[in-house]
Amino acid sequence: MRSIESDVVVGRLPALACLRAGKREVYRALVYENAEGIEEVTAALPAERIVRTDRASLDRLANGARHQGVVLEVSPLPLLSLGAWLDKGVPEQCAVLILDGITDPMNFGAVIRSAAAFGAAGVLFQKDRAAPITPAVVKASAGGVEYMDLIQVTNLVRDIQRLKKEGFWVNALDAGGDRLLWQADLRGRVALVIGSEGTGIRRLVREHSDFIVSIPVRKELDSLNASVSAGIALGEWVRQNRGGFSDAVEAPGT
């Protein structure tokens, strides 16, 4: 298990998610005395871990992110290798997102947010072809990173092959797919590959996927935002496996 360097959580919702998930140690909470809505954060920590400070100090800690009057100083967020993730035990019915070249922090965080919201089992990404998980990514995920297994790998194609050996059917989302998303069978163990908005999915990743599926859009628009594509694909996965959205989807680990 490896860890990222980021050690601050910025904003009320990400801070509450961090506290509720309990995946990392919270060293202290720095809060702006006059900020609204921080009571849940301060109530969750002993008084000696709460530091009341001014807005300028929080602005510096948040490095430009909207902090809403609260910044947590925390231990690093754990990252898993694929082997460590598989060793935890993988359900026979689950979905994992595979990200191929998502380098924009806001997009990366939004994809993780969708994965957590729809109950995906994990998000897998290549170390050198993804945005680092900075406070901006944590903020964009709206706390989703705290509930999600994050799987960092060095060779995406090799680990796609390993997932296939573990019974995963790999579906790559691409505008030139040979079938529509809702024509794909997303039951059982499923991996959904999301490419970058600029270059899409790389050739080798396409070649090692089982199916290439597409989301129909107007002909005037060639593609969707990566996080939107991820949300639509996961929504279809939920529909096929859980009979629609009548039941609440719990975040992994809850």
mmCIF file of N, CA and C in Angstrom, residues 193-254:
data_model
loop_
_atom_site.group_PDB
_atom_site.id
_atom_site.type_symbol
_atom_site.label_atom_id
_atom_site.label_comp_id
_atom_site.label_asym_id
_atom_site.label_seq_id
_atom_site.Cartn_x
_atom_site.Cartn_y
_atom_site.Cartn_z
ATOM 1 N N VAL A 193 -13.828 1.415 -18.953
ATOM 2 C CA VAL A 193 -12.653 2.222 -19.274
ATOM 3 C C VAL A 193 -13.104 3.587 -19.778
ATOM 4 N N ILE A 194 -12.603 4.642 -19.137
ATOM 5 C CA ILE A 194 -12.912 6.017 -19.521
ATOM 6 C C ILE A 194 -11.621 6.673 -20.005
ATOM 7 N N GLY A 195 -11.632 7.199 -21.222
ATOM 8 C CA GLY A 195 -10.448 7.839 -21.773
ATOM 9 C C GLY A 195 -10.451 9.341 -21.573
ATOM 10 N N SER A 196 -9.350 9.967 -21.934
ATOM 11 C CA SER A 196 -9.247 11.418 -21.809
ATOM 12 C C SER A 196 -10.090 12.089 -22.886
ATOM 13 N N GLU A 197 -10.500 13.327 -22.611
ATOM 14 C CA GLU A 197 -11.305 14.055 -23.588
ATOM 15 C C GLU A 197 -10.488 14.431 -24.817
ATOM 16 N N GLY A 198 -9.188 14.601 -24.644
ATOM 17 C CA GLY A 198 -8.358 15.020 -25.766
ATOM 18 C C GLY A 198 -8.032 13.898 -26.730
ATOM 19 N N THR A 199 -7.490 12.798 -26.212
ATOM 20 C CA THR A 199 -7.009 11.715 -27.079
ATOM 21 C C THR A 199 -7.841 10.449 -26.982
ATOM 22 N N GLY A 200 -8.765 10.388 -26.055
ATOM 23 C CA GLY A 200 -9.582 9.188 -25.913
ATOM 24 C C GLY A 200 -8.791 8.028 -25.339
ATOM 25 N N ILE A 201 -9.227 6.831 -25.651
ATOM 26 C CA ILE A 201 -8.588 5.618 -25.133
ATOM 27 C C ILE A 201 -7.445 5.215 -26.067
ATOM 28 N N ARG A 202 -6.307 4.878 -25.490
ATOM 29 C CA ARG A 202 -5.148 4.496 -26.301
ATOM 30 C C ARG A 202 -5.383 3.180 -27.043
ATOM 31 N N ARG A 203 -4.659 3.014 -28.144
ATOM 32 C CA ARG A 203 -4.850 1.846 -29.007
ATOM 33 C C ARG A 203 -4.669 0.532 -28.251
ATOM 34 N N LEU A 204 -3.594 0.402 -27.478
ATOM 35 C CA LEU A 204 -3.354 -0.862 -26.779
ATOM 36 C C LEU A 204 -4.438 -1.153 -25.746
ATOM 37 N N VAL A 205 -4.934 -0.107 -25.099
ATOM 38 C CA VAL A 205 -6.013 -0.300 -24.125
ATOM 39 C C VAL A 205 -7.274 -0.773 -24.839
ATOM 40 N N ARG A 206 -7.576 -0.171 -25.999
ATOM 41 C CA ARG A 206 -8.725 -0.617 -26.800
ATOM 42 C C ARG A 206 -8.575 -2.085 -27.190
ATOM 43 N N GLU A 207 -7.388 -2.434 -27.663
ATOM 44 C CA GLU A 207 -7.171 -3.794 -28.159
ATOM 45 C C GLU A 207 -7.301 -4.839 -27.063
ATOM 46 N N HIS A 208 -7.017 -4.473 -25.835
ATOM 47 C CA HIS A 208 -7.104 -5.434 -24.735
ATOM 48 C C HIS A 208 -8.442 -5.367 -24.001
ATOM 49 N N SER A 209 -9.350 -4.524 -24.470
ATOM 50 C CA SER A 209 -10.704 -4.492 -23.907
ATOM 51 C C SER A 209 -11.549 -5.568 -24.585
ATOM 52 N N ASP A 210 -12.533 -6.081 -23.867
ATOM 53 C CA ASP A 210 -13.415 -7.098 -24.448
ATOM 54 C C ASP A 210 -14.417 -6.488 -25.418
ATOM 55 N N PHE A 211 -14.938 -5.310 -25.066
ATOM 56 C CA PHE A 211 -15.960 -4.663 -25.883
ATOM 57 C C PHE A 211 -15.675 -3.166 -25.967
ATOM 58 N N ILE A 212 -16.058 -2.564 -27.088
ATOM 59 C CA ILE A 212 -16.011 -1.111 -27.254
ATOM 60 C C ILE A 212 -17.459 -0.641 -27.333
ATOM 61 N N VAL A 213 -17.870 0.171 -26.383
ATOM 62 C CA VAL A 213 -19.269 0.606 -26.323
ATOM 63 C C VAL A 213 -19.330 2.131 -26.405
ATOM 64 N N SER A 214 -20.447 2.628 -26.892
ATOM 65 C CA SER A 214 -20.578 4.073 -27.067
ATOM 66 C C SER A 214 -21.855 4.584 -26.428
ATOM 67 N N ILE A 215 -21.823 5.855 -26.073
ATOM 68 C CA ILE A 215 -22.999 6.572 -25.589
ATOM 69 C C ILE A 215 -23.455 7.479 -26.729
ATOM 70 N N PRO A 216 -24.675 7.308 -27.241
ATOM 71 C CA PRO A 216 -25.100 8.125 -28.382
ATOM 72 C C PRO A 216 -25.258 9.596 -28.010
ATOM 73 N N VAL A 217 -24.697 10.464 -28.832
ATOM 74 C CA VAL A 217 -24.829 11.914 -28.646
ATOM 75 C C VAL A 217 -25.160 12.548 -29.997
ATOM 76 N N ARG A 218 -25.566 13.789 -29.982
ATOM 77 C CA ARG A 218 -25.839 14.512 -31.224
ATOM 78 C C ARG A 218 -24.608 14.514 -32.124
ATOM 79 N N LYS A 219 -24.835 14.432 -33.416
ATOM 80 C CA LYS A 219 -23.709 14.354 -34.355
ATOM 81 C C LYS A 219 -22.847 15.611 -34.327
ATOM 82 N N GLU A 220 -23.428 16.736 -33.890
ATOM 83 C CA GLU A 220 -22.648 17.973 -33.821
ATOM 84 C C GLU A 220 -21.624 17.955 -32.683
ATOM 85 N N LEU A 221 -21.803 17.045 -31.729
ATOM 86 C CA LEU A 221 -20.902 16.941 -30.572
ATOM 87 C C LEU A 221 -20.213 15.589 -30.619
ATOM 88 N N ASP A 222 -18.858 15.602 -30.698
ATOM 89 C CA ASP A 222 -18.192 14.312 -30.835
ATOM 90 C C ASP A 222 -18.010 13.543 -29.558
ATOM 91 N N SER A 223 -18.066 14.182 -28.393
ATOM 92 C CA SER A 223 -17.799 13.441 -27.158
ATOM 93 C C SER A 223 -18.421 14.134 -25.959
ATOM 94 N N LEU A 224 -18.436 13.403 -24.854
ATOM 95 C CA LEU A 224 -18.917 13.927 -23.578
ATOM 96 C C LEU A 224 -17.735 14.156 -22.643
ATOM 97 N N ASN A 225 -17.942 15.001 -21.658
ATOM 98 C CA ASN A 225 -16.991 15.141 -20.564
ATOM 99 C C ASN A 225 -16.762 13.770 -19.920
ATOM 100 N N ALA A 226 -15.519 13.483 -19.528
ATOM 101 C CA ALA A 226 -15.188 12.163 -18.979
ATOM 102 C C ALA A 226 -16.021 11.824 -17.752
ATOM 103 N N SER A 227 -16.240 12.790 -16.872
ATOM 104 C CA SER A 227 -17.015 12.505 -15.662
ATOM 105 C C SER A 227 -18.485 12.264 -15.991
ATOM 106 N N VAL A 228 -19.001 12.938 -17.021
ATOM 107 C CA VAL A 228 -20.380 12.690 -17.457
ATOM 108 C C VAL A 228 -20.495 11.281 -18.034
ATOM 109 N N SER A 229 -19.535 10.894 -18.866
ATOM 110 C CA SER A 229 -19.529 9.539 -19.424
ATOM 111 C C SER A 229 -19.483 8.489 -18.322
ATOM 112 N N ALA A 230 -18.634 8.728 -17.320
ATOM 113 C CA ALA A 230 -18.535 7.784 -16.206
ATOM 114 C C ALA A 230 -19.857 7.675 -15.466
ATOM 115 N N GLY A 231 -20.511 8.810 -15.220
ATOM 116 C CA GLY A 231 -21.790 8.789 -14.517
ATOM 117 C C GLY A 231 -22.866 8.061 -15.292
ATOM 118 N N ILE A 232 -22.937 8.289 -16.606
ATOM 119 C CA ILE A 232 -23.940 7.599 -17.432
ATOM 120 C C ILE A 232 -23.678 6.097 -17.440
ATOM 121 N N ALA A 233 -22.411 5.712 -17.616
ATOM 122 C CA ALA A 233 -22.071 4.287 -17.656
ATOM 123 C C ALA A 233 -22.379 3.600 -16.332
ATOM 124 N N LEU A 234 -22.045 4.248 -15.229
ATOM 125 C CA LEU A 234 -22.329 3.653 -13.920
ATOM 126 C C LEU A 234 -23.826 3.623 -13.642
ATOM 127 N N GLY A 235 -24.553 4.617 -14.119
ATOM 128 C CA GLY A 235 -26.001 4.585 -13.971
ATOM 129 C C GLY A 235 -26.608 3.396 -14.690
ATOM 130 N N GLU A 236 -26.097 3.085 -15.883
ATOM 131 C CA GLU A 236 -26.581 1.909 -16.615
ATOM 132 C C GLU A 236 -26.189 0.627 -15.895
ATOM 133 N N TRP A 237 -24.999 0.611 -15.312
ATOM 134 C CA TRP A 237 -24.592 -0.566 -14.518
ATOM 135 C C TRP A 237 -25.546 -0.784 -13.347
ATOM 136 N N VAL A 238 -25.888 0.287 -12.649
ATOM 137 C CA VAL A 238 -26.844 0.180 -11.542
ATOM 138 C C VAL A 238 -28.185 -0.326 -12.052
ATOM 139 N N ARG A 239 -28.656 0.215 -13.172
ATOM 140 C CA ARG A 239 -29.958 -0.194 -13.708
ATOM 141 C C ARG A 239 -29.984 -1.689 -14.010
ATOM 142 N N GLN A 240 -28.924 -2.190 -14.614
ATOM 143 C CA GLN A 240 -28.907 -3.603 -14.984
ATOM 144 C C GLN A 240 -28.770 -4.532 -13.786
ATOM 145 N N ASN A 241 -28.074 -4.079 -12.763
ATOM 146 C CA ASN A 241 -27.781 -4.967 -11.637
ATOM 147 C C ASN A 241 -28.697 -4.790 -10.443
ATOM 148 N N ARG A 242 -29.369 -3.652 -10.330
ATOM 149 C CA ARG A 242 -30.167 -3.386 -9.140
ATOM 150 C C ARG A 242 -31.600 -3.014 -9.465
ATOM 151 N N GLY A 243 -32.008 -3.230 -10.704
ATOM 152 C CA GLY A 243 -33.400 -3.024 -11.063
ATOM 153 C C GLY A 243 -33.852 -1.587 -11.008
ATOM 154 N N GLY A 244 -32.967 -0.658 -11.291
ATOM 155 C CA GLY A 244 -33.357 0.749 -11.280
ATOM 156 C C GLY A 244 -32.844 1.466 -10.053
ATOM 157 N N PHE A 245 -33.365 2.651 -9.806
ATOM 158 C CA PHE A 245 -32.845 3.518 -8.761
ATOM 159 C C PHE A 245 -33.794 3.629 -7.573
ATOM 160 N N SER A 246 -34.682 2.657 -7.388
ATOM 161 C CA SER A 246 -35.641 2.767 -6.286
ATOM 162 C C SER A 246 -34.972 2.611 -4.936
ATOM 163 N N ASP A 247 -33.884 1.838 -4.894
ATOM 164 C CA ASP A 247 -33.152 1.643 -3.639
ATOM 165 C C ASP A 247 -31.951 2.572 -3.601
ATOM 166 N N ALA A 248 -31.666 3.109 -2.420
ATOM 167 C CA ALA A 248 -30.512 3.997 -2.268
ATOM 168 C C ALA A 248 -29.230 3.214 -2.494
ATOM 169 N N VAL A 249 -28.277 3.831 -3.147
ATOM 170 C CA VAL A 249 -26.970 3.221 -3.373
ATOM 171 C C VAL A 249 -26.033 3.685 -2.279
ATOM 172 N N GLU A 250 -25.533 2.765 -1.493
ATOM 173 C CA GLU A 250 -24.631 3.131 -0.412
ATOM 174 C C GLU A 250 -23.207 3.221 -0.929
ATOM 175 N N ALA A 251 -22.446 4.116 -0.334
ATOM 176 C CA ALA A 251 -21.036 4.235 -0.691
ATOM 177 C C ALA A 251 -20.294 2.994 -0.228
ATOM 178 N N PRO A 252 -19.265 2.561 -0.975
ATOM 179 C CA PRO A 252 -18.488 1.405 -0.550
ATOM 180 C C PRO A 252 -17.980 1.578 0.872
ATOM 181 N N GLY A 253 -18.055 0.516 1.629
ATOM 182 C CA GLY A 253 -17.537 0.547 2.988
ATOM 183 C C GLY A 253 -18.522 1.020 4.028
ATOM 184 N N THR A 254 -19.757 1.410 3.604
ATOM 185 C CA THR A 254 -20.736 1.869 4.587
ATOM 186 C C THR A 254 -21.660 0.736 4.973
#
